[in-house]
Amino acid sequence: MSSSAGPSSSLTRPSVPRPTLERGQNLTNTVVKDAFGSEDWLERTGNWAKKLTIDNTMRLIQKICDEVYNQHEGQMSPSFTFQKQNTDIKDAMYNKFLFLLQTYEMEEDYRSLILDMLDATDPNEEGFRGPRWLFEVCMRRTWDNRSSRAKGKDPKAKKRTRGSAHFQPER
């Protein structure tokens, strides 16, 4: 792949602040795609969207987050969500993510793109909204997936149903 078609680390990266969400809206791949879909971002990164899709990129990030979770599972407090974890453990997880990113088997263009995306979501700008938001969103998604799977296996876990009412017929 030519250097003009993929991400290029020689260009200055714009920062990408955490998207503002409507009440009840989750940070989905579509919202992430929109955040990284600005013309300024695409122009400065060599318009990577023509060759590399955000869906594949997010899938790779999620796989690495799964591995980070596996390696740090015993160090995290199970009574807290990812957001409420100790800053030290979150920093250690971020550093482990960066290490695994360098060793994970993937195309170099994806590796460069992920690093650029992480840099753009954690700039050294004062007043920047949501530092490390891309990493935190992906780790939170991993955390939520794991905790919901664990609850599904626990017979004592409270089952929740939404939007359905069951009435007993009168006798």
PDB file of C-alpha atoms in Angstrom, residues 2-144:
ATOM      1  CA  SER A   2       1.376   3.384  -0.895  1.00  0.00           C
ATOM      2  CA  SER A   3       2.040   5.877   1.829  1.00  0.00           C
ATOM      3  CA  SER A   4      -0.483   8.326   0.372  1.00  0.00           C
ATOM      4  CA  ALA A   5      -3.340   5.819   0.703  1.00  0.00           C
ATOM      5  CA  GLY A   6      -2.808   4.817   4.337  1.00  0.00           C
ATOM      6  CA  PRO A   7      -2.194   6.569   7.607  1.00  0.00           C
ATOM      7  CA  SER A   8       0.980   8.570   7.722  1.00  0.00           C
ATOM      8  CA  SER A   9       2.617   9.434  11.014  1.00  0.00           C
ATOM      9  CA  SER A  10       4.543  12.335   9.449  1.00  0.00           C
ATOM     10  CA  LEU A  11       1.421  14.514   9.296  1.00  0.00           C
ATOM     11  CA  THR A  12       0.085  16.476  12.265  1.00  0.00           C
ATOM     12  CA  ARG A  13      -2.934  14.764  13.777  1.00  0.00           C
ATOM     13  CA  PRO A  14      -6.046  16.691  14.689  1.00  0.00           C
ATOM     14  CA  SER A  15      -7.572  15.911  18.045  1.00  0.00           C
ATOM     15  CA  VAL A  16     -10.898  14.103  18.165  1.00  0.00           C
ATOM     16  CA  PRO A  17     -12.908  14.978  21.286  1.00  0.00           C
ATOM     17  CA  ARG A  18     -15.357  12.532  22.795  1.00  0.00           C
ATOM     18  CA  PRO A  19     -18.680  12.859  20.966  1.00  0.00           C
ATOM     19  CA  THR A  20     -21.540  14.430  22.868  1.00  0.00           C
ATOM     20  CA  LEU A  21     -24.312  11.870  23.167  1.00  0.00           C
ATOM     21  CA  GLU A  22     -28.030  12.300  23.529  1.00  0.00           C
ATOM     22  CA  ARG A  23     -29.613  10.937  26.689  1.00  0.00           C
ATOM     23  CA  GLY A  24     -29.742   7.146  26.492  1.00  0.00           C
ATOM     24  CA  GLN A  25     -27.501   6.980  23.411  1.00  0.00           C
ATOM     25  CA  ASN A  26     -24.519   4.624  23.507  1.00  0.00           C
ATOM     26  CA  LEU A  27     -21.136   5.199  21.937  1.00  0.00           C
ATOM     27  CA  THR A  28     -21.472   2.743  19.038  1.00  0.00           C
ATOM     28  CA  ASN A  29     -19.199   2.084  16.079  1.00  0.00           C
ATOM     29  CA  THR A  30     -21.388   4.451  14.061  1.00  0.00           C
ATOM     30  CA  VAL A  31     -20.794   7.294  16.521  1.00  0.00           C
ATOM     31  CA  VAL A  32     -17.045   6.523  16.524  1.00  0.00           C
ATOM     32  CA  LYS A  33     -17.075   6.446  12.706  1.00  0.00           C
ATOM     33  CA  ASP A  34     -18.773   9.852  12.657  1.00  0.00           C
ATOM     34  CA  ALA A  35     -16.233  11.261  15.138  1.00  0.00           C
ATOM     35  CA  PHE A  36     -13.359  10.143  12.909  1.00  0.00           C
ATOM     36  CA  GLY A  37     -15.174  11.045   9.683  1.00  0.00           C
ATOM     37  CA  SER A  38     -14.423  14.752   9.599  1.00  0.00           C
ATOM     38  CA  GLU A  39     -12.827  16.085   6.433  1.00  0.00           C
ATOM     39  CA  ASP A  40      -9.914  17.487   8.449  1.00  0.00           C
ATOM     40  CA  TRP A  41      -9.168  14.069   9.986  1.00  0.00           C
ATOM     41  CA  LEU A  42      -9.477  12.214   6.663  1.00  0.00           C
ATOM     42  CA  GLU A  43      -7.284  14.752   4.874  1.00  0.00           C
ATOM     43  CA  ARG A  44      -4.549  14.707   7.524  1.00  0.00           C
ATOM     44  CA  THR A  45      -4.489  10.914   7.713  1.00  0.00           C
ATOM     45  CA  GLY A  46      -4.242  10.405   3.962  1.00  0.00           C
ATOM     46  CA  ASN A  47      -7.932   9.473   3.648  1.00  0.00           C
ATOM     47  CA  TRP A  48      -7.466   6.006   5.190  1.00  0.00           C
ATOM     48  CA  ALA A  49     -11.222   5.387   4.989  1.00  0.00           C
ATOM     49  CA  LYS A  50     -10.887   4.431   1.323  1.00  0.00           C
ATOM     50  CA  LYS A  51      -8.648   1.465   2.241  1.00  0.00           C
ATOM     51  CA  LEU A  52      -9.236   0.709   5.939  1.00  0.00           C
ATOM     52  CA  THR A  53     -12.704   0.453   7.418  1.00  0.00           C
ATOM     53  CA  ILE A  54     -13.588   1.672  10.887  1.00  0.00           C
ATOM     54  CA  ASP A  55     -15.485  -1.578  11.525  1.00  0.00           C
ATOM     55  CA  ASN A  56     -12.354  -3.696  11.004  1.00  0.00           C
ATOM     56  CA  THR A  57     -10.310  -1.229  13.018  1.00  0.00           C
ATOM     57  CA  MET A  58     -12.767  -1.352  15.922  1.00  0.00           C
ATOM     58  CA  ARG A  59     -12.812  -5.160  15.738  1.00  0.00           C
ATOM     59  CA  LEU A  60      -9.015  -5.237  16.078  1.00  0.00           C
ATOM     60  CA  ILE A  61      -9.097  -2.787  18.992  1.00  0.00           C
ATOM     61  CA  GLN A  62     -11.770  -4.903  20.680  1.00  0.00           C
ATOM     62  CA  LYS A  63      -9.700  -8.094  20.324  1.00  0.00           C
ATOM     63  CA  ILE A  64      -6.724  -6.417  21.954  1.00  0.00           C
ATOM     64  CA  CYS A  65      -8.991  -5.076  24.732  1.00  0.00           C
ATOM     65  CA  ASP A  66     -10.193  -8.637  25.360  1.00  0.00           C
ATOM     66  CA  GLU A  67      -6.591  -9.737  25.820  1.00  0.00           C
ATOM     67  CA  VAL A  68      -5.868  -6.802  28.142  1.00  0.00           C
ATOM     68  CA  TYR A  69      -8.939  -7.710  30.189  1.00  0.00           C
ATOM     69  CA  ASN A  70      -7.793 -11.346  30.434  1.00  0.00           C
ATOM     70  CA  GLN A  71      -4.363 -10.289  31.694  1.00  0.00           C
ATOM     71  CA  HIS A  72      -5.676  -7.819  34.294  1.00  0.00           C
ATOM     72  CA  GLU A  73      -8.882  -9.544  35.374  1.00  0.00           C
ATOM     73  CA  GLY A  74      -7.595 -10.497  38.831  1.00  0.00           C
ATOM     74  CA  GLN A  75      -6.341  -6.978  39.572  1.00  0.00           C
ATOM     75  CA  MET A  76      -9.663  -5.231  38.953  1.00  0.00           C
ATOM     76  CA  SER A  77     -12.359  -4.708  41.529  1.00  0.00           C
ATOM     77  CA  PRO A  78     -15.377  -6.744  40.406  1.00  0.00           C
ATOM     78  CA  SER A  79     -17.775  -4.495  42.305  1.00  0.00           C
ATOM     79  CA  PHE A  80     -16.924  -1.478  40.121  1.00  0.00           C
ATOM     80  CA  THR A  81     -17.463  -0.781  36.440  1.00  0.00           C
ATOM     81  CA  PHE A  82     -14.442  -0.054  34.256  1.00  0.00           C
ATOM     82  CA  GLN A  83     -14.982   3.702  34.634  1.00  0.00           C
ATOM     83  CA  LYS A  84     -14.799   3.442  38.435  1.00  0.00           C
ATOM     84  CA  GLN A  85     -11.585   1.402  38.512  1.00  0.00           C
ATOM     85  CA  ASN A  86      -8.457   2.793  40.142  1.00  0.00           C
ATOM     86  CA  THR A  87      -6.452   5.154  37.899  1.00  0.00           C
ATOM     87  CA  ASP A  88      -3.323   3.021  38.370  1.00  0.00           C
ATOM     88  CA  ILE A  89      -5.010  -0.112  36.996  1.00  0.00           C
ATOM     89  CA  LYS A  90      -6.491   1.869  34.089  1.00  0.00           C
ATOM     90  CA  ASP A  91      -3.040   3.276  33.270  1.00  0.00           C
ATOM     91  CA  ALA A  92      -1.519  -0.222  33.467  1.00  0.00           C
ATOM     92  CA  MET A  93      -4.231  -1.530  31.144  1.00  0.00           C
ATOM     93  CA  TYR A  94      -3.620   1.290  28.659  1.00  0.00           C
ATOM     94  CA  ASN A  95       0.119   0.580  28.686  1.00  0.00           C
ATOM     95  CA  LYS A  96      -0.562  -3.152  28.198  1.00  0.00           C
ATOM     96  CA  PHE A  97      -2.862  -2.268  25.293  1.00  0.00           C
ATOM     97  CA  LEU A  98      -0.096  -0.217  23.643  1.00  0.00           C
ATOM     98  CA  PHE A  99       2.370  -3.087  24.161  1.00  0.00           C
ATOM     99  CA  LEU A 100      -0.028  -5.683  22.720  1.00  0.00           C
ATOM    100  CA  LEU A 101      -0.819  -3.383  19.804  1.00  0.00           C
ATOM    101  CA  GLN A 102       2.848  -3.532  18.796  1.00  0.00           C
ATOM    102  CA  THR A 103       2.944  -7.345  18.961  1.00  0.00           C
ATOM    103  CA  TYR A 104      -0.562  -8.214  17.708  1.00  0.00           C
ATOM    104  CA  GLU A 105      -0.670  -9.763  14.241  1.00  0.00           C
ATOM    105  CA  MET A 106      -2.249  -7.246  11.849  1.00  0.00           C
ATOM    106  CA  GLU A 107      -1.441  -5.154   8.815  1.00  0.00           C
ATOM    107  CA  GLU A 108       0.934  -2.289   9.575  1.00  0.00           C
ATOM    108  CA  ASP A 109      -1.533   0.240   8.164  1.00  0.00           C
ATOM    109  CA  TYR A 110      -4.110  -0.808  10.765  1.00  0.00           C
ATOM    110  CA  ARG A 111      -1.501  -0.586  13.531  1.00  0.00           C
ATOM    111  CA  SER A 112      -0.567   2.941  12.422  1.00  0.00           C
ATOM    112  CA  LEU A 113      -4.198   3.949  12.148  1.00  0.00           C
ATOM    113  CA  ILE A 114      -5.023   2.664  15.649  1.00  0.00           C
ATOM    114  CA  LEU A 115      -2.046   4.540  17.097  1.00  0.00           C
ATOM    115  CA  ASP A 116      -3.164   7.694  15.285  1.00  0.00           C
ATOM    116  CA  MET A 117      -6.708   7.280  16.590  1.00  0.00           C
ATOM    117  CA  LEU A 118      -5.463   6.746  20.146  1.00  0.00           C
ATOM    118  CA  ASP A 119      -3.198   9.805  19.865  1.00  0.00           C
ATOM    119  CA  ALA A 120      -6.080  11.897  18.568  1.00  0.00           C
ATOM    120  CA  THR A 121      -8.295  10.900  21.497  1.00  0.00           C
ATOM    121  CA  ASP A 122      -5.627  11.618  24.102  1.00  0.00           C
ATOM    122  CA  PRO A 123      -3.853  14.832  23.062  1.00  0.00           C
ATOM    123  CA  ASN A 124      -1.880  17.052  25.403  1.00  0.00           C
ATOM    124  CA  GLU A 125      -4.375  19.879  24.990  1.00  0.00           C
ATOM    125  CA  GLU A 126      -5.680  21.689  28.034  1.00  0.00           C
ATOM    126  CA  GLY A 127      -9.451  21.446  28.421  1.00  0.00           C
ATOM    127  CA  PHE A 128      -9.756  18.511  26.009  1.00  0.00           C
ATOM    128  CA  ARG A 129     -13.028  16.636  26.588  1.00  0.00           C
ATOM    129  CA  GLY A 130     -12.695  12.898  27.235  1.00  0.00           C
ATOM    130  CA  PRO A 131      -9.002  11.951  27.221  1.00  0.00           C
ATOM    131  CA  ARG A 132      -8.429   8.343  26.110  1.00  0.00           C
ATOM    132  CA  TRP A 133     -12.112   8.071  25.270  1.00  0.00           C
ATOM    133  CA  LEU A 134     -11.624   5.566  22.436  1.00  0.00           C
ATOM    134  CA  PHE A 135      -9.662   3.168  24.645  1.00  0.00           C
ATOM    135  CA  GLU A 136     -12.069   3.619  27.550  1.00  0.00           C
ATOM    136  CA  VAL A 137     -15.117   2.998  25.364  1.00  0.00           C
ATOM    137  CA  CYS A 138     -13.630  -0.234  24.010  1.00  0.00           C
ATOM    138  CA  MET A 139     -12.558  -1.428  27.470  1.00  0.00           C
ATOM    139  CA  ARG A 140     -15.975  -0.561  28.892  1.00  0.00           C
ATOM    140  CA  ARG A 141     -17.591  -2.574  26.100  1.00  0.00           C
ATOM    141  CA  THR A 142     -15.331  -5.535  26.928  1.00  0.00           C
ATOM    142  CA  TRP A 143     -16.116  -5.128  30.637  1.00  0.00           C
ATOM    143  CA  ASP A 144     -19.876  -5.012  29.993  1.00  0.00           C
TER     144      ASP A 144
END
